[in-house]
Structures are given as structure tokens and as C-alpha cells.
Coordinates of C-alpha atoms and ligand atoms in Angstrom, one line a residue:
M7 CA 57.6 9.6 -25.1
A8 CA 60.0 7.4 -23.1
A9 CA 58.6 3.9 -22.5
G10 CA 56.5 3.7 -19.3
S11 CA 56.9 7.4 -18.5
T12 CA 54.0 9.4 -17.1
D13 CA 51.3 10.1 -19.7
R14 CA 51.6 13.7 -20.7
K15 CA 47.8 13.9 -20.3
I16 CA 48.1 13.3 -16.5
D17 CA 50.6 16.2 -16.5
K18 CA 48.0 18.3 -18.3
L19 CA 45.3 17.2 -15.8
I20 CA 47.4 18.4 -12.9
D21 CA 48.2 21.6 -14.7
L22 CA 44.5 22.2 -15.3
L23 CA 43.6 21.5 -11.6
V24 CA 46.4 23.8 -10.4
K25 CA 45.4 26.6 -12.7
N26 CA 41.8 26.3 -11.5
A27 CA 42.6 25.6 -7.9
T28 CA 40.0 28.0 -6.5
V29 CA 37.0 26.4 -8.3
V30 CA 35.4 23.0 -8.7
V31 CA 36.2 21.8 -12.3
P32 CA 33.5 19.7 -13.9
G33 CA 34.6 16.2 -14.9
P34 CA 33.3 16.5 -18.5
K35 CA 35.2 19.8 -18.9
I36 CA 38.4 18.1 -17.7
A37 CA 37.8 15.1 -20.0
S38 CA 37.2 17.2 -23.1
E39 CA 40.1 19.6 -22.4
I40 CA 42.7 16.9 -22.1
G41 CA 41.1 14.5 -24.6
V42 CA 40.2 11.5 -22.5
T43 CA 37.0 9.8 -21.2
R44 CA 35.4 10.7 -17.9
Q45 CA 36.2 7.2 -16.7
Q46 CA 39.9 7.8 -17.4
V47 CA 39.7 11.1 -15.5
W48 CA 38.3 9.3 -12.5
T49 CA 41.0 6.6 -12.7
W50 CA 43.7 9.2 -12.8
M51 CA 42.2 11.1 -9.8
E52 CA 42.3 7.9 -7.8
K53 CA 46.0 7.3 -8.8
L54 CA 46.9 10.9 -7.8
R55 CA 45.1 10.4 -4.4
L56 CA 47.2 7.3 -3.8
L57 CA 50.3 9.6 -4.2
G58 CA 49.0 11.9 -1.5
V59 CA 47.5 14.5 -3.8
E60 CA 44.4 15.9 -2.0
I61 CA 41.5 16.2 -4.4
R62 CA 38.0 17.0 -3.4
G63 CA 35.3 15.2 -5.4
V64 CA 32.0 17.1 -5.4
P65 CA 29.2 14.7 -6.5
A66 CA 27.6 15.8 -9.8
E67 CA 29.8 18.9 -9.9
G68 CA 33.5 17.9 -10.4
Y69 CA 36.9 18.0 -8.8
Q70 CA 39.0 20.6 -6.9
L71 CA 42.5 20.5 -5.5
V72 CA 42.6 20.9 -1.7
T73 CA 46.3 21.9 -1.8
I74 CA 48.9 22.4 -4.5
P75 CA 50.4 18.9 -5.0
D76 CA 54.0 18.2 -4.3
I77 CA 54.6 15.8 -7.1
L78 CA 57.5 16.3 -9.5
V79 CA 55.6 16.3 -12.8
P80 CA 57.0 18.5 -15.7
S81 CA 54.2 21.0 -15.6
L82 CA 54.9 22.0 -11.9
V83 CA 58.7 21.9 -12.3
R84 CA 59.4 23.3 -15.8
S85 CA 57.4 26.5 -15.3
E86 CA 59.9 27.6 -12.6
L87 CA 63.0 27.0 -14.6
G88 CA 63.0 29.7 -17.3
D89 CA 65.1 29.1 -20.3
N90 CA 67.8 26.9 -18.8
P91 CA 68.9 23.9 -20.9
I92 CA 68.9 21.7 -17.7
G93 CA 65.3 20.8 -17.3
R94 CA 64.0 21.9 -20.7
N95 CA 63.1 18.2 -21.3
I96 CA 61.7 16.4 -18.2
V97 CA 60.8 12.7 -18.3
H98 CA 58.6 11.8 -15.3
Y99 CA 57.7 8.3 -13.9
F100 CA 55.4 7.4 -11.0
R101 CA 57.4 4.2 -10.5
I102 CA 60.6 3.0 -12.2
D103 CA 63.5 0.6 -11.4
S104 CA 66.2 3.3 -11.5
T105 CA 66.2 6.8 -13.0
N106 CA 70.0 6.4 -13.8
A107 CA 69.2 3.2 -15.8
V108 CA 66.6 5.1 -17.8
A109 CA 68.8 8.2 -18.3
L110 CA 71.7 6.0 -19.5
K111 CA 69.4 4.4 -22.0
L112 CA 67.9 7.8 -23.1
A113 CA 71.5 9.2 -23.5
A114 CA 72.5 6.2 -25.7
D115 CA 69.4 6.9 -27.8
G116 CA 70.5 10.5 -28.3
A117 CA 68.6 12.4 -25.6
E118 CA 69.6 16.1 -25.5
H119 CA 71.9 17.8 -23.0
G120 CA 70.0 18.8 -19.9
T121 CA 67.3 16.0 -20.1
V122 CA 66.1 15.3 -16.6
V123 CA 64.6 11.9 -15.6
V124 CA 62.6 12.0 -12.3
A125 CA 60.5 9.4 -10.4
E126 CA 58.2 9.4 -7.4
E127 CA 59.4 6.0 -6.5
Q128 CA 62.3 3.6 -7.5
T129 CA 62.1 -0.1 -7.2
A130 CA 65.9 -0.7 -7.7
G131 CA 67.5 2.6 -6.9
R132 CA 71.3 2.3 -7.4
G133 CA 73.8 3.6 -4.9
R134 CA 77.6 3.9 -5.2
L135 CA 79.8 0.8 -4.8
G136 CA 77.0 -1.5 -5.8
R137 CA 74.7 -0.5 -2.9
V138 CA 70.9 0.0 -3.1
W139 CA 69.4 3.4 -2.7
F140 CA 66.3 3.5 -0.4
S141 CA 63.6 5.2 -2.6
E142 CA 60.3 5.4 -0.6
K143 CA 57.3 6.6 -2.7
S144 CA 56.6 10.3 -2.7
S145 CA 59.1 11.1 0.1
G146 CA 62.4 11.7 -1.7
I147 CA 63.8 13.2 -4.9
Y148 CA 65.1 10.5 -7.3
T149 CA 66.5 12.2 -10.4
S150 CA 69.1 11.7 -13.1
I151 CA 70.4 14.5 -15.3
I152 CA 72.0 13.9 -18.7
L153 CA 74.9 16.3 -19.5
R154 CA 76.9 16.3 -22.7
P155 CA 80.0 18.3 -21.5
P156 CA 82.6 19.3 -24.1
L157 CA 85.2 17.7 -21.8
A158 CA 87.5 14.7 -21.6
P159 CA 86.7 11.7 -19.3
A160 CA 89.3 13.0 -16.9
A161 CA 86.7 15.7 -15.9
A162 CA 84.4 13.1 -14.4
P163 CA 85.7 13.6 -10.8
V164 CA 85.3 17.3 -10.9
L165 CA 81.8 17.0 -12.4
T166 CA 81.0 14.8 -9.4
L167 CA 82.3 17.4 -6.9
M168 CA 80.3 20.1 -8.9
T169 CA 77.1 18.1 -8.4
G170 CA 77.6 17.8 -4.7
L171 CA 78.3 21.5 -4.4
A172 CA 75.2 22.4 -6.3
A173 CA 73.1 20.0 -4.3
R174 CA 74.5 21.4 -1.1
K175 CA 73.6 24.9 -2.1
A176 CA 70.0 23.9 -3.1
V177 CA 69.4 22.0 0.1
S178 CA 70.8 24.8 2.3
T179 CA 68.9 27.5 0.4
V180 CA 65.5 25.7 0.7
T181 CA 65.8 24.5 4.3
G182 CA 68.2 27.0 5.9
L183 CA 70.1 24.0 7.4
N184 CA 73.8 23.6 7.8
V185 CA 74.9 21.0 5.2
D186 CA 78.3 19.4 5.0
I187 CA 79.8 17.5 2.0
R188 CA 81.8 14.2 2.5
W189 CA 84.2 13.5 -0.3
P190 CA 83.3 12.9 -3.1
N191 CA 79.7 14.1 -2.8
D192 CA 77.6 12.8 0.0
L193 CA 75.6 15.5 1.8
L194 CA 75.4 15.3 5.6
I195 CA 73.3 17.1 8.1
N196 CA 74.3 16.7 11.7
G197 CA 76.7 13.9 10.6
K198 CA 74.0 11.8 8.8
K199 CA 73.6 11.3 5.1
V200 CA 70.7 13.1 3.4
C201 CA 71.7 13.0 -0.2
G202 CA 73.8 10.6 -2.4
I203 CA 75.1 11.1 -5.9
L204 CA 76.0 8.4 -8.4
T205 CA 77.7 9.7 -11.5
E206 CA 77.8 7.4 -14.5
M207 CA 79.3 8.1 -17.9
S208 CA 79.6 6.9 -21.4
A209 CA 82.8 8.0 -23.1
E210 CA 85.6 7.4 -25.6
V211 CA 89.3 7.8 -24.6
D212 CA 89.3 11.5 -25.2
R213 CA 85.7 12.6 -25.2
I214 CA 82.7 12.2 -23.0
H215 CA 79.5 11.2 -24.8
A216 CA 77.2 11.7 -21.8
V217 CA 77.4 12.0 -18.1
V218 CA 74.4 11.0 -16.0
L219 CA 74.3 12.7 -12.6
G220 CA 72.0 10.5 -10.4
I221 CA 70.9 12.3 -7.3
G222 CA 68.8 10.9 -4.4
I223 CA 67.7 13.3 -1.6
N224 CA 65.8 12.1 1.5
V225 CA 63.2 14.9 1.7
N226 CA 60.0 14.1 3.6
H227 CA 60.7 10.7 5.1
S228 CA 59.3 10.8 8.6
T229 CA 61.6 7.9 9.8
M230 CA 64.4 6.0 8.2
P231 CA 64.4 2.2 8.1
A232 CA 66.1 0.6 11.1
A233 CA 69.2 -0.4 9.1
L234 CA 69.8 3.2 8.1
E235 CA 68.7 5.3 11.1
E236 CA 72.2 5.6 12.6
I237 CA 73.7 6.9 9.3
A238 CA 70.9 8.6 7.3
T239 CA 68.3 11.2 7.9
S240 CA 65.8 13.4 5.9
L241 CA 65.3 17.1 5.4
R242 CA 62.0 16.9 7.2
M243 CA 63.5 15.0 10.2
E244 CA 66.2 17.7 10.5
A245 CA 64.1 20.8 9.8
H246 CA 61.1 19.6 11.8
R247 CA 58.7 20.6 9.0
T248 CA 57.6 19.3 5.6
I249 CA 59.7 20.5 2.8
S250 CA 58.5 21.1 -0.8
R251 CA 60.0 18.5 -3.1
V252 CA 59.1 20.7 -6.1
Q253 CA 61.0 23.6 -4.6
V254 CA 64.1 21.5 -3.8
L255 CA 64.1 20.0 -7.3
V256 CA 63.7 23.3 -9.0
T257 CA 66.5 24.9 -6.9
L258 CA 68.7 21.8 -7.5
L259 CA 68.3 22.0 -11.3
K260 CA 69.0 25.8 -11.3
E261 CA 72.1 25.3 -9.1
I262 CA 73.5 22.5 -11.3
E263 CA 73.1 24.8 -14.3
R264 CA 74.9 27.6 -12.5
H265 CA 77.8 25.4 -11.3
Y266 CA 78.1 23.7 -14.6
Q267 CA 78.5 27.1 -16.4
M268 CA 81.0 28.1 -13.7
L269 CA 83.0 24.9 -14.4
L270 CA 83.0 25.4 -18.2
K271 CA 83.9 29.1 -17.9
D272 CA 86.3 29.2 -15.0
G273 CA 87.8 25.7 -14.9
N274 CA 88.3 23.1 -12.3
A275 CA 89.8 25.4 -9.6
A276 CA 86.5 27.3 -9.4
I277 CA 84.8 24.1 -8.3
T278 CA 87.5 22.6 -6.1
E279 CA 88.2 25.8 -4.2
R280 CA 84.5 26.2 -3.4
W281 CA 84.3 22.5 -2.5
E282 CA 87.2 22.9 0.0
A283 CA 85.4 25.9 1.5
A284 CA 82.1 24.0 1.8
S285 CA 83.3 20.7 3.3
T286 CA 84.7 19.9 6.7
F287 CA 86.3 16.9 5.1
A288 CA 88.7 18.9 3.0
H289 CA 91.5 19.6 5.4
G290 CA 92.7 17.8 8.6
K291 CA 89.8 15.4 9.0
R292 CA 90.7 12.1 10.6
V293 CA 89.2 9.4 8.3
R294 CA 89.2 5.7 7.5
V295 CA 89.8 5.4 3.7
V296 CA 87.9 2.5 2.2
T297 CA 89.0 1.4 -1.3
A298 CA 88.6 -1.8 -3.4
T299 CA 91.9 -3.0 -2.0
G300 CA 91.3 -2.4 1.7
E301 CA 91.0 0.2 4.5
A302 CA 93.6 2.5 6.2
L303 CA 93.6 5.4 8.7
A304 CA 94.5 8.8 7.4
T305 CA 94.2 12.6 7.5
T306 CA 92.7 14.7 4.6
M307 CA 94.9 17.4 3.1
G308 CA 92.8 19.2 0.5
V309 CA 91.5 18.5 -3.0
E310 CA 93.5 18.5 -6.2
H311 CA 92.3 20.4 -9.2
S312 CA 91.5 17.0 -10.8
G313 CA 89.0 16.4 -8.0
A314 CA 91.1 13.8 -6.2
L315 CA 91.3 14.0 -2.4
K316 CA 94.8 14.4 -1.0
I317 CA 95.5 11.9 1.7
Q318 CA 98.2 11.6 4.3
Y319 CA 98.1 8.0 5.5
D320 CA 99.2 7.1 9.0
D321 CA 101.9 4.8 7.6
G322 CA 103.6 7.9 6.0
R323 CA 102.3 7.5 2.4
Q324 CA 100.9 10.6 0.8
E325 CA 98.6 9.8 -2.2
P326 CA 95.6 11.3 -4.0
L327 CA 92.4 9.3 -3.6
V328 CA 90.5 8.9 -6.8
A329 CA 88.0 6.1 -6.1
G330 CA 86.6 4.9 -2.8
E331 CA 85.2 6.6 0.2
V332 CA 86.1 8.2 3.5
V333 CA 84.5 7.7 6.8
E334 CA 85.1 10.1 9.7
V335 CA 87.0 8.7 12.6
K336 CA 86.2 10.4 15.9
Ligands
BTN19 C1 75.1 6.9 -3.1 O1 75.3 5.7 -2.9 O2 75.4 7.7 -2.2 C2 74.5 7.4 -4.4 C3 73.1 7.3 -4.4 C4 72.4 7.8 -5.7 C5 70.9 7.5 -5.7 C6 70.3 8.2 -6.9 S1 68.5 8.2 -6.8 C7 68.4 8.8 -8.4 C8 69.4 8.0 -9.2 N1 68.9 6.8 -9.7 C9 69.6 5.7 -9.2 O3 69.3 4.5 -9.4 N2 70.5 6.2 -8.3 C10 70.6 7.6 -8.3

């Protein structure tokens, strides 16, 4: 078991309650089935309640779930995934600094392709360009997926586009909302960011050891912090209803599997062409290009098969953008 990850017995406890959702399950039965004391069962019930899981306690009788919980524990997620390699091994945390940090460590320790790290809350969620990712407890999806692609490090940009494309499909399928992708892979709804992706990699010159796809989705936040409210939103704020995080995560993992197989089988163009069709940022968008060396106004001109964004700068230069970001200029 990964250090600090959720005790498998809590996962078993949730599974037991879900499978017996129509009845009150006696405390001693729960304790004996999962192999812990009744005191431990009580402690875990309190912990789950703090996460918003509604559990009815009937004195001298036992416990019953009021609703099926929307927490991202392996027992609730894996059962929906079939035989796919992505998600066969799920490592869950109630609270962790960063799922990307954990996934990079697990990858260095030899974790298998498709391992998924997921947390209910992050205390030091990492964003692109050294930013912080706001990771409110039980509201978002904070997950990192370890892939071991048989590809060279030059494939990293297209793996990044692939992840954005898969996340877009998952979000639009579950919510029915219209989702845009801003290069390289921010998801926007009505112009505001709802999902960010941080791809990190360990590689040699000609071979990727592991790629970590870190994905943060604002799902059920009812408001965004003041500093973010102009630029960020959540699925719930846009759809005006609560969205099942389990359903979004399951759909996301299935879509990443599908798009990854497409990339391996059909090559980069299968991804970049779909990306161009899915994003209003692909062609003719007026943008401010922000890189480590400065900012400049430009117009977008499509995506290269490598994953770079073709840019026509206002000063006449035409160059592919490989690192940095673009901001729409109205
Ligand atoms: C961005 O800046 O847009 C990328 C944000 C990526 C956030 C996710 S949340 C899960 C994973 N763990 C992290 O620490 N970061 C990524």
C-alpha cells in the first residue's frame, strides 16, 4: 500500500454499505466482515460523514447509507471500468499534498502502466508554470495517471493534447455542456477555466520511462475564491446542478484509455486533427502569447503534428509555440 493512502478496509466498508444500501447493517457485522473493532467502524463513519457521506446511525441496530456516496474510492470507481489497464490499480487519498508528486514517486518505484492516484483534497496542488491548483475538499477531481508509453520524449506535447481531448469528451458527455480547449489543454466553459492538466515526465534521451498526467477538474464548487472568480468556474456552477464526481472520473479514465489507444494505433495526426476540430483556439484566434521570455500579440494558425501551436506574430514572425500559454484577446 502506498504510504498514507486510504486504508483498503475503509474502501471495503464503503463497498459493504453500498451493497447493503437498502438495510441497516449492524455495527458488529461490519466490524467482523472487514476485520476491525466496532470502535474503528464508528471512527471511520465519523470520518466519512465529515466528507459529506450521509450515513444514518440507528441506535442499537447499526448503520445505513442515506444516498450513494460521491467519493472517489477504488471500490466505487473500479467496478465501472471493466478490464482497461488505466484504472486497474487505483491509489486513493483523503488528503495529500499533490497527486502528481505521489504519482511521480510511485512511477520511480516501478508502479505499473495505468496506475491512478486520486485524492479528495490536495494541500499543495501543483499547476502549470509554478502556479498553485485550488483543490477544495470533496468538490473537485484531483487525479494523476501514470502511463508508460512506448514512445520517445518528443511525444510529450501530443500526449498533453490527447489528455485535454479526452477530458473534454468526458466533461461534455457527463454534463451536456459545450466545452472548449485552450492550447495546450485547459478546458473552458463560457470562457472560464474548469479543468487544468499538468503533464510531468521522467525520460532518457530516446525513451519515456513514465508520463504522469495530472488532471484537476472543478466539479461541485458552489463558488470560486474571489481571486479566481473572473477566470475559473465549476461544472456545477455552469450546469446548475450537482454533478457526480464518480461518473466524471470513470468517464475520464475510459476516454483517456480510448484516446491513448487511438494515438498508439493511428499516430499523432489522429489526435491533432481532432484537437483542431474541438478547439476554437486552433485557427484564427487573436491571442497574447506568454512565454518565459515575454509576451506578444499573435493569431493562431493550427496545430502541428508534433503538438506545437502554429503562431503568426503581429510583427511578421511565424513560429511554432512549444512551451508557454495563450490568452484570448477580444
Ligand atoms: C494547470 O495549471 O492548469 C494545471 C493544473 C493541474 C492540477 C492537477 S490536480 C491533480 C494533479 N496534481 C497536482 O498537483 N496537479 C494536478
